Coordinates of C-alpha atoms in Angstrom, one line a residue:
Chain A
M84 CA -17.3 -13.5 32.4
P85 CA -15.4 -10.8 34.2
V86 CA -14.1 -8.0 32.0
W87 CA -10.4 -8.6 32.5
L88 CA -10.8 -12.3 31.6
E89 CA -12.6 -11.5 28.4
L90 CA -10.0 -8.9 27.5
I91 CA -7.1 -11.3 28.1
L92 CA -9.0 -13.9 26.0
R93 CA -9.5 -11.6 23.1
V94 CA -5.9 -10.5 23.1
L95 CA -4.7 -14.1 23.3
V96 CA -6.9 -15.0 20.3
V97 CA -5.5 -12.1 18.3
V98 CA -2.0 -13.1 19.1
G99 CA -2.8 -16.6 18.2
A100 CA -4.2 -15.5 14.8
F101 CA -1.1 -13.3 14.4
L102 CA 1.1 -16.3 14.9
T103 CA -0.8 -18.9 12.8
L104 CA -2.5 -17.1 9.9
P105 CA 0.8 -15.8 8.3
L106 CA 2.4 -19.2 8.6
I107 CA -0.6 -20.8 6.9
V108 CA -0.3 -18.2 4.1
G109 CA 3.5 -18.9 4.0
Q110 CA 3.0 -22.6 3.7
A111 CA 0.3 -22.0 1.0
E112 CA 2.7 -19.9 -0.9
H113 CA 5.3 -22.6 -0.9
K114 CA 2.9 -25.2 -2.1
V115 CA 1.0 -23.0 -4.6
M116 CA 4.2 -21.7 -6.2
A117 CA 5.7 -25.2 -6.2
H118 CA 2.8 -26.5 -8.2
M119 CA 2.4 -23.5 -10.5
Q120 CA 6.1 -23.2 -11.4
G121 CA 7.1 -26.9 -11.2
R122 CA 9.5 -26.2 -8.3
L123 CA 10.8 -29.4 -6.9
G124 CA 12.6 -28.0 -3.8
P125 CA 9.6 -27.4 -1.5
M126 CA 8.3 -30.9 -2.2
Y127 CA 11.0 -32.9 -0.3
A128 CA 11.3 -31.7 3.3
G129 CA 9.4 -34.1 5.6
A130 CA 8.8 -36.7 2.9
F131 CA 5.0 -36.3 2.4
H132 CA 4.4 -33.5 -0.1
G133 CA 7.1 -31.4 1.6
W134 CA 4.9 -30.5 4.6
A135 CA 8.0 -29.6 6.7
Q136 CA 9.4 -27.0 4.4
L137 CA 8.2 -24.1 6.5
V138 CA 9.7 -25.7 9.7
A139 CA 13.0 -26.2 7.8
D140 CA 12.9 -22.5 6.8
G141 CA 12.3 -21.5 10.4
V142 CA 15.2 -23.6 11.7
K143 CA 17.4 -22.1 9.0
F144 CA 16.5 -18.5 10.0
V145 CA 17.2 -19.2 13.7
Q146 CA 20.6 -20.8 13.0
K147 CA 21.9 -17.9 10.9
E148 CA 24.2 -15.4 12.6
D149 CA 22.6 -12.1 13.5
I150 CA 24.8 -9.6 11.8
T151 CA 24.7 -5.8 12.3
P152 CA 27.0 -4.1 9.8
R153 CA 29.8 -2.1 11.4
A154 CA 28.8 1.2 9.7
A155 CA 25.1 0.8 10.5
D156 CA 23.2 2.8 13.0
R157 CA 22.8 -0.1 15.5
Q158 CA 19.7 0.9 17.4
V159 CA 17.7 2.0 14.4
F160 CA 18.8 -1.1 12.5
R161 CA 17.6 -3.4 15.2
L162 CA 14.4 -1.6 15.9
A163 CA 13.2 -1.5 12.3
P164 CA 11.9 -5.1 12.0
V165 CA 9.7 -4.6 15.1
V166 CA 8.3 -1.4 13.8
A167 CA 7.5 -3.2 10.6
L168 CA 5.6 -5.9 12.4
L169 CA 3.6 -4.1 15.1
P170 CA 1.2 -2.0 13.0
Y171 CA -0.2 -5.2 11.4
L172 CA -0.8 -6.7 14.8
A173 CA -2.8 -3.6 15.7
V174 CA -4.8 -3.9 12.5
L175 CA -5.8 -7.5 13.3
L176 CA -7.4 -6.3 16.5
V177 CA -10.2 -4.5 14.7
I178 CA -11.0 -6.9 11.9
P179 CA -14.4 -8.5 12.5
L180 CA -14.5 -12.2 12.0
G181 CA -18.2 -12.9 12.4
P182 CA -21.6 -11.3 13.4
H183 CA -22.7 -10.4 16.9
G184 CA -19.5 -8.6 17.7
L185 CA -17.0 -11.4 17.0
V186 CA -14.1 -8.9 16.9
A187 CA -11.3 -8.4 19.3
Q188 CA -11.9 -4.6 19.7
P189 CA -14.9 -3.1 18.0
L190 CA -14.0 0.5 17.0
D191 CA -16.3 3.2 15.9
V192 CA -13.7 4.5 13.3
G193 CA -12.3 1.1 12.5
L194 CA -11.7 1.7 8.9
F195 CA -9.9 5.0 9.6
F196 CA -7.8 3.3 12.3
V197 CA -6.7 0.6 9.8
L198 CA -5.7 3.1 7.1
A199 CA -3.8 5.2 9.6
V200 CA -1.9 2.3 11.2
V201 CA -1.0 0.6 7.9
G202 CA 0.7 3.8 6.9
I203 CA 3.2 3.5 9.7
G204 CA 4.9 0.7 7.9
V205 CA 6.7 3.2 5.6
I206 CA 8.7 4.4 8.6
A207 CA 10.0 0.9 9.3
V208 CA 11.1 0.6 5.7
L209 CA 12.9 4.0 5.8
M210 CA 14.5 3.1 9.1
A211 CA 15.8 -0.2 7.7
A212 CA 17.0 1.4 4.5
W213 CA 18.8 4.3 6.0
S214 CA 20.4 2.5 9.0
S215 CA 21.9 -0.3 6.9
A216 CA 24.6 2.1 5.5
N217 CA 24.3 0.5 2.1
K218 CA 23.6 2.3 -1.1
Y219 CA 21.3 -0.5 -2.4
S220 CA 19.4 -0.4 0.8
L221 CA 18.9 3.3 0.6
L222 CA 17.8 3.2 -3.0
G223 CA 15.4 0.4 -2.2
G224 CA 14.0 2.4 0.7
L225 CA 13.5 5.5 -1.3
R226 CA 11.7 3.5 -4.0
A227 CA 9.5 2.0 -1.3
A228 CA 8.7 5.3 0.2
A229 CA 7.8 6.8 -3.1
Q230 CA 5.6 3.8 -3.9
L231 CA 3.9 3.8 -0.5
L232 CA 3.2 7.5 -0.6
G233 CA 1.7 7.2 -4.1
Y234 CA -0.4 4.2 -3.5
E235 CA -1.8 5.4 -0.2
L236 CA -4.0 7.7 -2.2
P237 CA -6.0 5.2 -4.3
F238 CA -6.0 2.9 -1.2
V239 CA -7.7 5.5 1.0
L240 CA -10.0 6.7 -1.8
S241 CA -11.3 3.3 -2.7
A242 CA -11.9 2.5 1.0
A243 CA -13.7 5.8 1.3
S244 CA -16.0 4.8 -1.5
V245 CA -17.2 1.7 0.4
A246 CA -17.5 3.7 3.6
M247 CA -19.7 6.2 1.8
A248 CA -21.9 3.4 0.5
A249 CA -22.3 1.9 3.9
G250 CA -22.6 5.2 5.7
T251 CA -20.3 4.2 8.5
L252 CA -16.6 3.8 9.3
S253 CA -17.0 0.8 11.5
L254 CA -15.8 -2.4 9.8
S255 CA -18.6 -4.5 11.3
G256 CA -21.1 -1.8 10.2
I257 CA -19.8 -2.0 6.7
V258 CA -20.3 -5.7 6.6
E259 CA -23.8 -5.3 8.1
A260 CA -24.7 -2.8 5.3
W261 CA -23.2 -4.9 2.5
R262 CA -25.5 -6.3 -0.1
P263 CA -24.6 -8.8 -2.9
W264 CA -25.2 -6.2 -5.7
W265 CA -22.4 -4.1 -4.2
L266 CA -20.1 -6.6 -5.8
L267 CA -21.0 -4.8 -9.1
W268 CA -21.4 -1.3 -7.8
Q269 CA -18.1 -1.3 -5.9
L270 CA -16.2 -3.5 -8.4
P271 CA -13.8 -0.8 -9.5
A272 CA -13.1 0.2 -5.9
M273 CA -12.5 -3.4 -5.0
L274 CA -9.9 -3.8 -7.8
I275 CA -8.2 -0.5 -7.0
F276 CA -8.1 -1.4 -3.3
F277 CA -6.7 -4.8 -4.0
I278 CA -4.0 -3.5 -6.4
A279 CA -3.1 -0.6 -4.1
G280 CA -3.0 -3.0 -1.2
L281 CA -0.5 -5.2 -3.1
A282 CA 1.6 -2.2 -3.6
E283 CA 1.3 -1.2 0.0
I284 CA 2.8 -4.6 1.2
R285 CA 5.3 -4.5 -1.7
R286 CA 4.3 -7.9 -3.1
P287 CA 5.1 -8.8 -6.7
P288 CA 4.4 -7.4 -9.2
F289 CA 5.0 -4.3 -7.0
D290 CA 8.3 -5.4 -5.5
M291 CA 10.5 -2.8 -7.2
P292 CA 11.9 -1.7 -3.7
I293 CA 13.5 -5.2 -3.3
A294 CA 14.2 -5.9 -7.0
D295 CA 16.8 -8.6 -6.6
S296 CA 18.2 -8.2 -10.1
E297 CA 19.2 -4.6 -9.6
L298 CA 19.3 -3.8 -5.9
V299 CA 20.5 -7.1 -4.4
F300 CA 17.5 -7.1 -2.0
G301 CA 16.7 -3.5 -1.5
Y302 CA 16.2 -2.3 2.0
L303 CA 16.5 -5.9 3.3
T304 CA 20.0 -6.4 1.9
E305 CA 21.9 -6.2 5.2
Y306 CA 19.4 -8.2 7.3
T307 CA 20.1 -11.8 8.3
G308 CA 18.7 -14.5 10.5
L309 CA 15.7 -13.7 12.7
R310 CA 15.6 -10.0 11.9
F311 CA 15.2 -10.9 8.2
A312 CA 12.6 -13.5 9.2
F313 CA 10.7 -10.7 11.0
F314 CA 10.5 -8.7 7.8
L315 CA 9.4 -11.8 5.9
L316 CA 6.7 -12.4 8.6
A317 CA 5.6 -8.8 8.2
E318 CA 5.1 -9.5 4.5
Y319 CA 2.9 -12.5 5.2
V320 CA 0.9 -10.7 7.9
G321 CA 0.5 -8.0 5.3
I322 CA -1.0 -10.5 2.9
V323 CA -3.4 -11.6 5.7
V324 CA -4.3 -8.0 6.5
I325 CA -4.9 -7.0 2.9
A326 CA -6.9 -10.1 2.2
A327 CA -9.0 -9.6 5.3
L328 CA -9.7 -6.0 4.5
T329 CA -10.7 -6.8 0.9
T330 CA -13.0 -9.5 2.3
V331 CA -14.5 -7.2 5.0
L332 CA -14.9 -4.1 2.8
F333 CA -15.9 -5.6 -0.6
L334 CA -16.8 -9.3 -0.3
G335 CA -19.3 -9.0 2.4
G336 CA -17.2 -10.5 5.3
W337 CA -19.2 -13.1 7.1
K338 CA -22.2 -12.9 4.8
G339 CA -23.1 -16.3 3.3
P340 CA -25.5 -19.2 3.9
F341 CA -26.0 -20.0 7.6
D342 CA -23.9 -17.0 8.6
D343 CA -25.5 -16.9 12.0
Q344 CA -23.7 -20.1 12.9
V345 CA -20.6 -20.2 10.7
G346 CA -20.1 -16.6 9.8
W347 CA -16.4 -16.7 10.9
L348 CA -15.8 -19.6 8.5
W349 CA -17.1 -17.5 5.6
T350 CA -14.7 -14.7 6.6
L351 CA -11.8 -17.1 6.8
L352 CA -12.7 -18.8 3.5
K353 CA -13.0 -15.5 1.6
M354 CA -9.8 -14.3 3.1
F355 CA -7.8 -17.3 2.0
A356 CA -9.3 -17.1 -1.4
V357 CA -8.0 -13.5 -1.7
A358 CA -4.7 -14.6 -0.3
F359 CA -4.5 -17.3 -2.9
V360 CA -5.0 -14.7 -5.6
V361 CA -2.1 -12.6 -4.1
I362 CA 0.2 -15.6 -4.3
W363 CA -1.0 -16.4 -7.8
L364 CA -0.2 -12.9 -9.0
R365 CA 3.3 -13.3 -7.8
V366 CA 3.8 -16.3 -10.0
A367 CA 1.9 -14.9 -13.0
Y368 CA 3.2 -11.4 -13.5
P369 CA 6.7 -9.9 -14.0
R370 CA 7.8 -7.0 -11.9
L371 CA 6.6 -3.5 -12.9
R372 CA 9.4 -1.0 -13.8
E373 CA 9.6 2.0 -11.5
D374 CA 8.1 4.4 -14.0
Q375 CA 5.3 2.0 -15.0
L376 CA 4.6 1.6 -11.3
Q377 CA 4.2 5.3 -10.7
R378 CA 2.3 5.8 -13.9
L379 CA -0.2 3.1 -13.0
C380 CA -0.8 4.7 -9.7
W381 CA -1.2 8.4 -10.7
L382 CA -2.6 8.1 -14.2
V383 CA -4.9 5.0 -13.8
L384 CA -5.8 4.2 -10.2
V385 CA -6.2 7.7 -8.7
P386 CA -8.6 8.9 -11.5
L387 CA -10.5 5.7 -11.4
A388 CA -10.9 5.9 -7.7
L389 CA -12.2 9.4 -8.0
L390 CA -14.7 8.3 -10.7
Q391 CA -15.8 5.5 -8.3
L392 CA -16.4 8.1 -5.6
V393 CA -18.6 10.0 -8.0
L394 CA -20.5 6.9 -8.9
T395 CA -20.9 5.9 -5.3
A396 CA -22.3 9.3 -4.4
A397 CA -24.6 9.3 -7.4
V398 CA -26.1 5.9 -6.6
K399 CA -26.3 6.8 -2.9
V400 CA -28.2 10.0 -3.7
A401 CA -30.5 8.3 -6.2
L402 CA -31.5 5.5 -3.8
Chain B
M134 CA -5.7 11.0 40.3
T135 CA -7.5 8.7 37.9
A136 CA -5.9 6.3 35.4
A137 CA -6.6 8.9 32.7
D138 CA -4.6 11.5 34.6
V139 CA -1.7 9.2 34.9
L140 CA -1.8 8.4 31.2
L141 CA -2.1 12.0 30.3
A142 CA 1.0 12.9 32.4
A143 CA 3.0 10.0 31.1
L144 CA 2.1 10.7 27.4
G145 CA 2.9 14.3 28.0
A146 CA 6.2 13.5 29.4
V147 CA 7.0 11.2 26.4
A148 CA 6.0 13.9 24.0
L149 CA 8.0 16.5 25.8
G150 CA 11.1 14.3 26.1
A151 CA 11.0 13.1 22.6
G152 CA 10.5 16.7 21.4
L153 CA 13.5 17.8 23.3
L154 CA 15.5 15.0 21.7
V155 CA 14.3 16.2 18.3
V156 CA 16.0 19.5 18.7
T157 CA 19.1 18.4 20.7
T158 CA 20.2 15.2 19.0
R159 CA 23.1 15.5 16.6
H160 CA 21.9 12.7 14.4
V161 CA 19.9 14.2 11.6
V162 CA 17.7 11.2 10.7
R163 CA 17.2 10.2 14.3
A164 CA 15.7 13.7 14.9
G165 CA 13.1 12.7 12.4
L166 CA 12.4 9.4 14.1
W167 CA 12.1 11.1 17.5
L168 CA 9.6 13.4 15.9
V169 CA 7.5 10.3 15.1
V170 CA 7.6 9.4 18.8
T171 CA 6.5 13.0 19.7
L172 CA 3.6 13.0 17.3
G173 CA 2.6 9.5 18.3
A174 CA 2.5 10.6 22.0
V175 CA 0.4 13.6 21.0
A176 CA -2.0 11.2 19.2
G177 CA -2.1 9.2 22.4
L178 CA -3.1 12.4 24.3
Y179 CA -6.0 12.9 21.9
L180 CA -7.1 9.3 22.5
V181 CA -7.1 9.8 26.3
L182 CA -9.2 12.9 25.8
S183 CA -11.6 10.7 23.8
A184 CA -11.0 12.6 20.5
E185 CA -10.7 9.3 18.7
L186 CA -11.0 10.4 15.1
L187 CA -8.6 13.3 15.7
A188 CA -6.0 10.9 17.1
W189 CA -6.1 8.7 14.0
V190 CA -6.0 11.7 11.7
Q191 CA -2.9 12.7 13.5
V192 CA -1.3 9.3 12.9
L193 CA -2.4 9.1 9.3
L194 CA -1.3 12.6 8.3
Y195 CA 1.6 13.5 10.6
V196 CA 3.2 10.1 11.2
G197 CA 2.2 8.4 8.0
A198 CA 2.7 11.3 5.6
V199 CA 4.4 14.5 6.9
V200 CA 7.3 12.8 8.7
V201 CA 7.7 10.3 5.9
L202 CA 8.1 13.1 3.4
L203 CA 10.5 14.8 5.8
L204 CA 12.7 11.7 6.2
F205 CA 12.4 11.1 2.4
A206 CA 13.8 14.6 1.7
V207 CA 16.6 14.3 4.3
M208 CA 17.6 10.9 2.9
L209 CA 17.6 12.3 -0.7
T210 CA 20.0 15.1 0.2
R211 CA 22.4 14.4 3.1
A212 CA 21.8 11.9 5.8
P213 CA 25.0 10.7 7.4
I214 CA 24.9 7.9 9.9
G215 CA 26.2 9.0 13.2
A216 CA 26.6 12.4 14.7
S217 CA 27.1 15.4 12.5
D218 CA 29.2 18.0 14.2
D219 CA 28.7 20.8 11.7
L220 CA 25.0 21.3 12.3
D221 CA 24.4 25.0 12.7
R222 CA 21.7 25.6 15.3
V223 CA 20.6 28.9 16.6
R224 CA 21.0 27.7 20.1
W225 CA 20.3 30.6 22.4
P226 CA 17.7 32.5 20.3
G227 CA 16.0 29.2 19.7
A228 CA 16.0 28.2 23.4
L229 CA 14.8 31.7 24.4
I230 CA 11.9 31.7 21.9
G231 CA 10.9 28.1 22.6
A232 CA 11.0 28.5 26.4
G233 CA 9.4 31.9 26.2
A234 CA 6.5 30.7 24.1
G235 CA 6.1 27.6 26.4
A236 CA 6.1 29.7 29.6
G237 CA 3.8 32.2 28.1
L238 CA 1.2 29.5 27.1
V239 CA 1.5 27.9 30.6
A240 CA 0.9 31.3 32.2
L241 CA -2.0 32.0 29.9
F242 CA -3.7 28.7 30.7
A243 CA -3.0 28.9 34.4
D244 CA -4.5 32.4 34.4
A245 CA -7.5 31.4 32.4
F246 CA -8.5 28.3 34.2
H247 CA -6.8 28.4 37.5
W248 CA -7.7 25.1 39.1
S249 CA -11.2 24.8 37.8
R250 CA -12.2 21.4 36.5
V251 CA -13.6 21.1 33.0
G252 CA -15.6 18.0 32.1
L253 CA -14.7 16.1 29.0
P254 CA -16.8 17.1 26.0
A255 CA -18.8 14.5 24.1
P256 CA -16.5 12.0 22.4
G257 CA -15.1 13.2 19.1
T258 CA -16.7 10.5 17.0
A259 CA -16.6 10.6 13.2
E260 CA -20.3 11.4 13.2
A261 CA -19.9 14.4 15.6
I262 CA -16.9 15.8 13.7
G263 CA -18.5 15.3 10.3
G264 CA -21.7 17.0 11.4
A265 CA -19.7 20.0 12.8
V266 CA -17.5 20.4 9.7
F267 CA -20.2 20.0 7.1
R268 CA -23.1 21.8 8.9
T269 CA -21.8 24.4 11.3
W270 CA -18.4 25.2 9.8
V271 CA -19.0 24.4 6.1
L272 CA -18.0 27.8 4.8
P273 CA -14.6 27.9 6.5
F274 CA -14.1 24.3 5.4
E275 CA -14.7 25.2 1.8
L276 CA -12.5 28.3 2.1
V277 CA -9.6 26.1 3.4
S278 CA -10.3 23.7 0.5
V279 CA -9.9 26.5 -2.0
L280 CA -6.8 27.7 -0.3
L281 CA -5.2 24.2 -0.4
L282 CA -6.2 23.8 -4.1
A283 CA -4.5 27.2 -4.8
A284 CA -1.4 26.0 -3.0
L285 CA -1.4 22.8 -5.0
V286 CA -1.7 24.6 -8.3
G287 CA 0.9 27.0 -7.2
A288 CA 3.3 24.2 -6.3
I289 CA 2.9 22.6 -9.7
V290 CA 3.5 25.9 -11.5
V291 CA 6.6 26.7 -9.5
S292 CA 8.1 23.2 -9.9
R293 CA 7.5 23.1 -13.7
P294 CA 9.7 25.6 -15.5
D295 CA 8.0 24.9 -18.8
I296 CA 4.7 26.4 -17.7
S297 CA 5.8 29.0 -15.2
A298 CA 4.9 32.6 -15.8
G299 CA 7.2 35.6 -15.9
P300 CA 9.8 36.7 -18.4
R301 CA 10.7 33.9 -20.7
S302 CA 14.4 33.4 -21.4
D303 CA 13.0 32.1 -24.7
S304 CA 14.7 28.9 -25.3
R305 CA 11.7 28.1 -27.4
P306 CA 12.1 29.0 -31.1
D307 CA 9.7 31.4 -32.6
P308 CA 7.2 29.4 -34.7
R309 CA 7.1 31.9 -37.6
G310 CA 10.4 33.6 -38.1
R311 CA 13.0 30.8 -38.4

């Protein structure tokens, strides 16, 4: 296969994953929440088990008028949803799906790239918050920025722990080095990474920035129609990315029975299992208050992540 | 001209243009956003020069943290939407110093290298940089760490009036003599 054809093929596959995986997660969220909370609404559209609910949502978003507030900074306001979405697309490029280089773009410093690019999302939030010319938006944006800056630390530290254990920053390399007993060794890091990841994508119980009972809808208050749908899509891609990263870093990625043939299936299965937990947590837990949220980060997660680093180093030296 | 040359020139132009906009725009927050573009373009320059790790460090630290802190601070204080006409810039001294430093650097590099070609060094992989930092340059690295730690402790002391040194105004009651 010529190089350019392979390149185009890889990019197309990633764009395809980018367009389908978040929708599957979105549909799963509708169904899971409907069953867990006894919601009747999402069970009607399209007759059988409400399969067309997501389609109906899409049609609704497209129909709505695209409003830009008069006092808003138009260009920044319109650019923000795109900036929110693009980093996640870039992250999907380097996540390995299976063995033997089944990854769109193998990167020597893959883990570092992911951590760096996910951090850009904050800028989109600040852009949306400020350019809306709305005090609730601005308050939500400042909350989001404080939350993201804080949780970036345990996020990076716990990822560093597993990179230390594997002795590489390459995501494929980490999966190669992974052994089942790491589940125990890296358990604290996994929990910290997952919780900090939830906070990074601002999912409940960490949705203080868009707390609808006090801030209307935080930095998304002024967004309507497709632009709002873009932010929503960014949230679902965020779930996919966090689930995929948890899988690759801590759950052994494609490792499993017959992984030579169906490694990609293991990755996807583990990913959707983690995504299911993300949805489950939204249903199960109330929102954390702002002070509780910061307290959890700085007084619990950061010290624990540092302890995990010490543990990782100790075991690594002892081995 | 190779593709890398074209990319370098284009990214350089983006960095320069966005940098100019940072200092000339009258919109305070937009200046910060242009700074994001500038720093991103510089990260792109690193990438073209095959300093992969450095490029992502640039994105993680400067785009993801420094600019965010900057925007955060601006939005907490005063961030009007639209142009602010009351910005006080030191126009001429600023332009003079900026242009002078730029011209000086250009002259320096032109004089040092003329038109000689320098091959790219080995790619700046994580392994190479890690080896350099923790083997060859470990002492300076530790010194910088201690300096940063001191700065951190200093920042905490300065920002917390209850533990700062110096003459107390003694709002605290004396424990013995009531």
